[in-house]
């Protein structure tokens, strides 16, 4: 017989802070349970509009990066012997493609000796001087800024304001350029708005949903749970992807197209819909223009022709078109498989045309939804962190707009649109960009063709990096400023659904690390601008003033639950479904597209097509997730996915070491044998620096969205002997239990 | 939608037809204890601690029984309390000495119910004394303590019906019944994607967050 004598629960010692998840664009609301020392013990889903208390592995377990011992606690200045600049660690050097050590984060023992600690006074003086000197010698357009979609709206707003009004150039961009820039271009061109027209969860009202070029179970896991839930309740999912997505088993149909053949597939689908009279004639007549040109453009894409181009049997293309054409409501979700191509804009144009053709915008259960990647990529773009637009997508080339912003900011502003992310690194190589302010981005790993980026970063006269850690990019910095992590700041974040929500601080920044907006304010003051804000809410108010898009929103009104924008009145929840009656440009525009060709195609020497992307447990360049003990324990290593037919032909078994080489670089990586990839194609996640996918990728850009081609590059694959680890921080020590 | 008026603990309550007694009581501010039910899940009525008296021969589970016009419900009689206490004592009889949930998220619903019912000595033998149900520590993030599992099915429904990952199921018969992953794989080797929804809904120490794994020595580098 036992006695039940348990004392009260120990939960009293835990404070739960309602905030958001710092990872993807789904924007899950959560609470962090923190102990008296501010150490986060667990994350619990809140009843947010986009997550209904659900979380995924990253949100649930990936929060400890902020408490990692590698956090920067004081400003750092590069020591004189560390010039001329170049990579500081063995890893980042050009000759380092040999065996790597595991772990995947910058080796501080190797890098730290090249920097010295400095006071904030000295570091900020050095930054103001470094940037100011380049401006006076080479002009403001020799400067550029990379902001971050991981920062808040307030930080994004101030960063672009700093680059534009203090430094005097429009060369300001962020990782949207590597993500959905092409989708946004096509959306603004086609319907006049770059954001989603409907929220993820409205899929429950859709009869059919197209899941195109995205892998939501890995990259938007909580959104995927609502898609699967809708599928269980009767919504029919139609997936199109070169690599089998995790949601495929829940789909009515999955079409595995050949890399780069999206336009052919969708043009053929549109041709079938038009030929079989399944298009929405009334919607086309009332709401669109350019239908005849579209119909003419798709006419040559018969199912048989498209079948040869895409590898999808003609009858499957016809079945897809009929199911979609007959649906009373359909939603269109897409991701990087659509956007990250040199013809990414054309791919997105096809999906927009398909939605217009079938009348599937503006009603419940219909709409266009490019699944935004970062937790605040929508907000950072809304706040003007892009070279061609002020906050609220107001063109920098419009003199009236420019005058309005000059009045608002009390500064004269440049009239010429600035350079985009990859254009900035190209320009650095050419000597046209000489100074770069990098806040929370890691272009060394995130931009295509690392060997090119390495040279570009080394060639800069002045680089200031503001981040949580010494990133690979920060190895090239003159000054490194220690910044605040998501769970150390207050600010608003706009998710993929256009919902603006408030993140709240759980812990203090470590040591002397500062709030990012304080750093920007102090730098602006040093450069002669009288910036002063009471708090984050005041910055948000100025953003609302600058961007009518955010009308009727304020920190107080956002409260615990947030609201969607556009928000038509102070009491409104905001709008879920947009464009029921008209588009911002009046009529929607059909923009026909023809099948293009990728710049780096296979040949006898490089016979495989390499696709790059993400996996569930990791986030982009791994700066956060590889410092999360749980996520690192679940997924410690990179794997290249190889089809079993290719693997057996080359004598590669599951887990075997292989050598992957493209025309630009090479990596060693272990193989995973899977039928998820098609014969002749490979997949490598982008997160792992020791097998950096971007050493292989090609730097060519989409002409409209300026997005790089991350999804197609030609590579060679060969078995390799296991690496003889030079310094063995024993592989065994990675085991968890 | 038609409405139904009933009486719960002497209080007249009007709710839409199809509402369960548990939901109707919750709407009226009356808290009926539950272990196997969570408002986000379809009720299954397996733990029986939400049993109420509606004047029938047996005590129906409030989480599944729909309201009926004129129904008179008592949620808190001496008979019901005795019923709940016995059930709670039976569930506690083969629990581990401590609940990991009490020391992690601190929200063990079984222990909280036992405290509320002022359970003292448990008059039942520990059925698992000679056949402990075991642990599964193969997942880096989720600890499975089969001994603390009360087979409430919340994790199964959360995995299937909320996250739609379809990983968790039941296996075994009788006393040997326990939850399982895929075709009874260790959790860490199953198709589990570690979303933690099962931990979030578990009412006991059966599924809890593990302490974060130790940082490998080569990552323990301190800045500057």
GROMACS .gro file of N, CA and C in nm, chain A residues 375-466:
model
  276
  375UNK      N    1   0.984   3.418  -3.997
  375UNK     CA    2   0.877   3.464  -3.909
  375UNK      C    3   0.835   3.607  -3.941
  376UNK      N    4   0.929   3.687  -3.998
  376UNK     CA    5   0.888   3.824  -4.029
  376UNK      C    6   0.929   3.867  -4.169
  377UNK      N    7   0.930   3.774  -4.264
  377UNK     CA    8   0.968   3.817  -4.399
  377UNK      C    9   0.856   3.902  -4.460
  378UNK      N   10   0.732   3.872  -4.425
  378UNK     CA   11   0.623   3.957  -4.474
  378UNK      C   12   0.636   4.097  -4.414
  379UNK      N   13   0.659   4.104  -4.284
  379UNK     CA   14   0.667   4.233  -4.218
  379UNK      C   15   0.788   4.314  -4.260
  380UNK      N   16   0.903   4.247  -4.274
  380UNK     CA   17   1.023   4.320  -4.313
  380UNK      C   18   1.003   4.382  -4.451
  381UNK      N   19   0.936   4.309  -4.541
  381UNK     CA   20   0.907   4.364  -4.673
  381UNK      C   21   0.806   4.478  -4.662
  382UNK      N   22   0.702   4.458  -4.580
  382UNK     CA   23   0.603   4.564  -4.559
  382UNK      C   24   0.669   4.692  -4.506
  383UNK      N   25   0.771   4.672  -4.420
  383UNK     CA   26   0.835   4.786  -4.355
  383UNK      C   27   0.939   4.853  -4.444
  384UNK      N   28   0.954   4.805  -4.566
  384UNK     CA   29   1.040   4.875  -4.661
  384UNK      C   30   1.183   4.825  -4.669
  385UNK      N   31   1.207   4.705  -4.622
  385UNK     CA   32   1.344   4.652  -4.624
  385UNK      C   33   1.377   4.593  -4.761
  386UNK      N   34   1.341   4.668  -4.865
  386UNK     CA   35   1.366   4.625  -5.002
  386UNK      C   36   1.406   4.747  -5.083
  387UNK      N   37   1.494   4.729  -5.181
  387UNK     CA   38   1.559   4.844  -5.244
  387UNK      C   39   1.469   4.931  -5.331
  388UNK      N   40   1.357   4.877  -5.377
  388UNK     CA   41   1.275   4.958  -5.469
  388UNK      C   42   1.153   5.022  -5.405
  389UNK      N   43   1.127   4.985  -5.277
  389UNK     CA   44   1.007   5.038  -5.211
  389UNK      C   45   1.037   5.099  -5.074
  390UNK      N   46   0.972   5.209  -5.046
  390UNK     CA   47   0.962   5.258  -4.908
  390UNK      C   48   0.861   5.168  -4.834
  391UNK      N   49   0.844   5.191  -4.705
  391UNK     CA   50   0.744   5.112  -4.632
  391UNK      C   51   0.608   5.115  -4.704
  392UNK      N   52   0.542   4.999  -4.706
  392UNK     CA   53   0.410   4.992  -4.769
  392UNK      C   54   0.416   4.984  -4.920
  393UNK      N   55   0.526   4.936  -4.976
  393UNK     CA   56   0.540   4.914  -5.120
  393UNK      C   57   0.517   5.041  -5.201
  394UNK      N   58   0.568   5.153  -5.149
  394UNK     CA   59   0.558   5.279  -5.221
  394UNK      C   60   0.691   5.303  -5.292
  395UNK      N   61   0.682   5.320  -5.424
  395UNK     CA   62   0.802   5.319  -5.507
  395UNK      C   63   0.898   5.432  -5.474
  396UNK      N   64   1.027   5.398  -5.461
  396UNK     CA   65   1.127   5.501  -5.436
  396UNK      C   66   1.147   5.587  -5.561
  397UNK      N   67   1.103   5.537  -5.677
  397UNK     CA   68   1.122   5.612  -5.801
  397UNK      C   69   1.011   5.716  -5.823
  398UNK      N   70   0.910   5.716  -5.737
  398UNK     CA   71   0.799   5.811  -5.751
  398UNK      C   72   0.832   5.940  -5.674
  399UNK      N   73   0.848   6.051  -5.746
  399UNK     CA   74   0.891   6.176  -5.680
  399UNK      C   75   0.795   6.222  -5.570
  400UNK      N   76   0.665   6.198  -5.587
  400UNK     CA   77   0.569   6.239  -5.485
  400UNK      C   78   0.591   6.161  -5.356
  401UNK      N   79   0.611   6.032  -5.373
  401UNK     CA   80   0.636   5.946  -5.257
  401UNK      C   81   0.765   5.989  -5.188
  402UNK      N   82   0.866   6.013  -5.270
  402UNK     CA   83   0.995   6.055  -5.215
  402UNK      C   84   0.980   6.183  -5.132
  403UNK      N   85   0.903   6.277  -5.185
  403UNK     CA   86   0.883   6.404  -5.114
  403UNK      C   87   0.812   6.379  -4.981
  404UNK      N   88   0.714   6.289  -4.983
  404UNK     CA   89   0.641   6.259  -4.861
  404UNK      C   90   0.735   6.200  -4.755
  405UNK      N   91   0.821   6.108  -4.797
  405UNK     CA   92   0.913   6.046  -4.701
  405UNK      C   93   1.022   6.144  -4.657
  406UNK      N   94   1.062   6.234  -4.745
  406UNK     CA   95   1.160   6.335  -4.704
  406UNK      C   96   1.101   6.422  -4.593
  407UNK      N   97   0.970   6.452  -4.607
  407UNK     CA   98   0.905   6.533  -4.504
  407UNK      C   99   0.891   6.454  -4.374
  408UNK      N  100   0.851   6.326  -4.386
  408UNK     CA  101   0.831   6.244  -4.267
  408UNK      C  102   0.961   6.223  -4.192
  409UNK      N  103   1.069   6.199  -4.265
  409UNK     CA  104   1.196   6.164  -4.201
  409UNK      C  105   1.288   6.285  -4.182
  410UNK      N  106   1.251   6.400  -4.240
  410UNK     CA  107   1.334   6.519  -4.226
  410UNK      C  108   1.474   6.499  -4.283
  411UNK      N  109   1.481   6.435  -4.399
  411UNK     CA  110   1.612   6.413  -4.462
  411UNK      C  111   1.592   6.407  -4.612
  412UNK      N  112   1.696   6.440  -4.687
  412UNK     CA  113   1.685   6.425  -4.832
  412UNK      C  114   1.716   6.281  -4.867
  413UNK      N  115   1.643   6.229  -4.965
  413UNK     CA  116   1.650   6.085  -4.994
  413UNK      C  117   1.693   6.062  -5.138
  414UNK      N  118   1.758   5.949  -5.163
  414UNK     CA  119   1.803   5.917  -5.299
  414UNK      C  120   1.685   5.879  -5.387
  415UNK      N  121   1.693   5.911  -5.515
  415UNK     CA  122   1.581   5.886  -5.605
  415UNK      C  123   1.594   5.754  -5.679
  416UNK      N  124   1.716   5.702  -5.691
  416UNK     CA  125   1.734   5.581  -5.771
  416UNK      C  126   1.711   5.456  -5.688
  417UNK      N  127   1.636   5.358  -5.741
  417UNK     CA  128   1.620   5.232  -5.669
  417UNK      C  129   1.756   5.168  -5.642
  418UNK      N  130   1.764   5.094  -5.533
  418UNK     CA  131   1.892   5.037  -5.495
  418UNK      C  132   1.914   4.899  -5.552
  419UNK      N  133   2.026   4.840  -5.511
  419UNK     CA  134   2.062   4.706  -5.556
  419UNK      C  135   2.001   4.600  -5.463
  420UNK      N  136   1.980   4.483  -5.519
  420UNK     CA  137   1.926   4.371  -5.441
  420UNK      C  138   2.040   4.289  -5.382
  421UNK      N  139   2.004   4.194  -5.297
  421UNK     CA  140   2.102   4.115  -5.222
  421UNK      C  141   2.218   4.063  -5.306
  422UNK      N  142   2.184   3.980  -5.406
  422UNK     CA  143   2.292   3.919  -5.484
  422UNK      C  144   2.361   4.023  -5.571
  423UNK      N  145   2.288   4.127  -5.613
  423UNK     CA  146   2.352   4.235  -5.689
  423UNK      C  147   2.454   4.309  -5.603
  424UNK      N  148   2.427   4.317  -5.473
  424UNK     CA  149   2.518   4.387  -5.383
  424UNK      C  150   2.650   4.310  -5.372
  425UNK      N  151   2.643   4.177  -5.359
  425UNK     CA  152   2.769   4.104  -5.353
  425UNK      C  153   2.842   4.107  -5.487
  426UNK      N  154   2.766   4.100  -5.597
  426UNK     CA  155   2.830   4.116  -5.729
  426UNK      C  156   2.902   4.251  -5.735
  427UNK      N  157   2.832   4.357  -5.689
  427UNK     CA  158   2.889   4.492  -5.697
  427UNK      C  159   3.009   4.506  -5.605
  428UNK      N  160   3.010   4.432  -5.495
  428UNK     CA  161   3.127   4.436  -5.406
  428UNK      C  162   3.248   4.379  -5.479
  429UNK      N  163   3.226   4.273  -5.555
  429UNK     CA  164   3.336   4.214  -5.632
  429UNK      C  165   3.389   4.312  -5.736
  430UNK      N  166   3.296   4.391  -5.792
  430UNK     CA  167   3.337   4.489  -5.893
  430UNK      C  168   3.395   4.615  -5.832
  431UNK      N  169   3.393   4.626  -5.699
  431UNK     CA  170   3.445   4.745  -5.634
  431UNK      C  171   3.345   4.859  -5.626
  432UNK      N  172   3.223   4.836  -5.668
  432UNK     CA  173   3.123   4.944  -5.662
  432UNK      C  174   3.061   4.957  -5.524
  433UNK      N  175   3.047   4.847  -5.452
  433UNK     CA  176   3.004   4.852  -5.313
  433UNK      C  177   3.128   4.833  -5.227
  434UNK      N  178   3.150   4.926  -5.133
  434UNK     CA  179   3.273   4.920  -5.052
  434UNK      C  180   3.245   4.905  -4.903
  435UNK      N  181   3.123   4.937  -4.864
  435UNK     CA  182   3.089   4.923  -4.722
  435UNK      C  183   2.954   4.854  -4.706
  436UNK      N  184   2.946   4.763  -4.609
  436UNK     CA  185   2.821   4.688  -4.589
  436UNK      C  186   2.788   4.681  -4.441
  437UNK      N  187   2.661   4.707  -4.412
  437UNK     CA  188   2.608   4.694  -4.276
  437UNK      C  189   2.516   4.573  -4.278
  438UNK      N  190   2.553   4.471  -4.203
  438UNK     CA  191   2.483   4.344  -4.211
  438UNK      C  192   2.419   4.315  -4.075
  439UNK      N  193   2.287   4.330  -4.067
  439UNK     CA  194   2.217   4.309  -3.941
  439UNK      C  195   2.142   4.176  -3.945
  440UNK      N  196   2.198   4.075  -3.884
  440UNK     CA  197   2.126   3.949  -3.870
  440UNK      C  198   2.116   3.865  -3.995
  441UNK      N  199   2.199   3.890  -4.094
  441UNK     CA  200   2.200   3.800  -4.209
  441UNK      C  201   2.336   3.732  -4.217
  442UNK      N  202   2.339   3.620  -4.284
  442UNK     CA  203   2.461   3.542  -4.294
  442UNK      C  204   2.486   3.505  -4.439
  443UNK      N  205   2.514   3.607  -4.523
  443UNK     CA  206   2.522   3.581  -4.667
  443UNK      C  207   2.631   3.481  -4.705
  444UNK      N  208   2.731   3.464  -4.619
  444UNK     CA  209   2.836   3.368  -4.654
  444UNK      C  210   2.775   3.232  -4.683
  445UNK      N  211   2.677   3.192  -4.603
  445UNK     CA  212   2.615   3.061  -4.626
  445UNK      C  213   2.484   3.068  -4.702
  446UNK      N  214   2.415   3.184  -4.697
  446UNK     CA  215   2.280   3.188  -4.755
  446UNK      C  216   2.280   3.227  -4.901
  447UNK      N  217   2.386   3.290  -4.949
  447UNK     CA  218   2.385   3.336  -5.087
  447UNK      C  219   2.449   3.230  -5.178
  448UNK      N  220   2.411   3.232  -5.306
  448UNK     CA  221   2.462   3.128  -5.395
  448UNK      C  222   2.611   3.146  -5.424
  449UNK      N  223   2.678   3.036  -5.453
  449UNK     CA  224   2.818   3.036  -5.495
  449UNK      C  225   2.909   3.099  -5.389
  450UNK      N  226   2.931   3.024  -5.282
  450UNK     CA  227   3.007   3.074  -5.167
  450UNK      C  228   3.146   3.123  -5.206
  451UNK      N  229   3.207   3.058  -5.304
  451UNK     CA  230   3.342   3.103  -5.343
  451UNK      C  231   3.339   3.247  -5.395
  452UNK      N  232   3.227   3.283  -5.456
  452UNK     CA  233   3.210   3.421  -5.503
  452UNK      C  234   3.182   3.514  -5.384
  453UNK      N  235   3.096   3.468  -5.291
  453UNK     CA  236   3.060   3.551  -5.176
  453UNK      C  237   3.184   3.576  -5.089
  454UNK      N  238   3.267   3.473  -5.075
  454UNK     CA  239   3.388   3.486  -4.993
  454UNK      C  240   3.474   3.601  -5.045
  455UNK      N  241   3.493   3.601  -5.177
  455UNK     CA  242   3.575   3.708  -5.238
  455UNK      C  243   3.509   3.843  -5.219
  456UNK      N  244   3.377   3.844  -5.235
  456UNK     CA  245   3.304   3.971  -5.224
  456UNK      C  246   3.318   4.027  -5.083
  457UNK      N  247   3.299   3.943  -4.982
  457UNK     CA  248   3.308   3.991  -4.844
  457UNK      C  249   3.449   4.036  -4.811
  458UNK      N  250   3.548   3.962  -4.862
  458UNK     CA  251   3.688   3.999  -4.833
  458UNK      C  252   3.726   4.129  -4.901
  459UNK      N  253   3.657   4.162  -5.011
  459UNK     CA  254   3.697   4.281  -5.086
  459UNK      C  255   3.637   4.409  -5.029
  460UNK      N  256   3.546   4.397  -4.932
  460UNK     CA  257   3.484   4.518  -4.878
  460UNK      C  258   3.585   4.600  -4.797
  461UNK      N  259   3.578   4.732  -4.812
  461UNK     CA  260   3.664   4.818  -4.729
  461UNK      C  261   3.617   4.816  -4.585
  462UNK      N  262   3.484   4.804  -4.566
  462UNK     CA  263   3.433   4.809  -4.430
  462UNK      C  264   3.307   4.725  -4.418
  463UNK      N  265   3.309   4.634  -4.322
  463UNK     CA  266   3.192   4.549  -4.297
  463UNK      C  267   3.162   4.553  -4.148
  464UNK      N  268   3.038   4.589  -4.115
  464UNK     CA  269   2.994   4.580  -3.976
  464UNK      C  270   2.884   4.474  -3.970
  465UNK      N  271   2.899   4.382  -3.877
  465UNK     CA  272   2.802   4.274  -3.860
  465UNK      C  273   2.738   4.287  -3.722
  466UNK      N  274   2.608   4.288  -3.718
  466UNK     CA  275   2.532   4.298  -3.593
  466UNK      C  276   2.457   4.167  -3.578
   0.00000   0.00000   0.00000
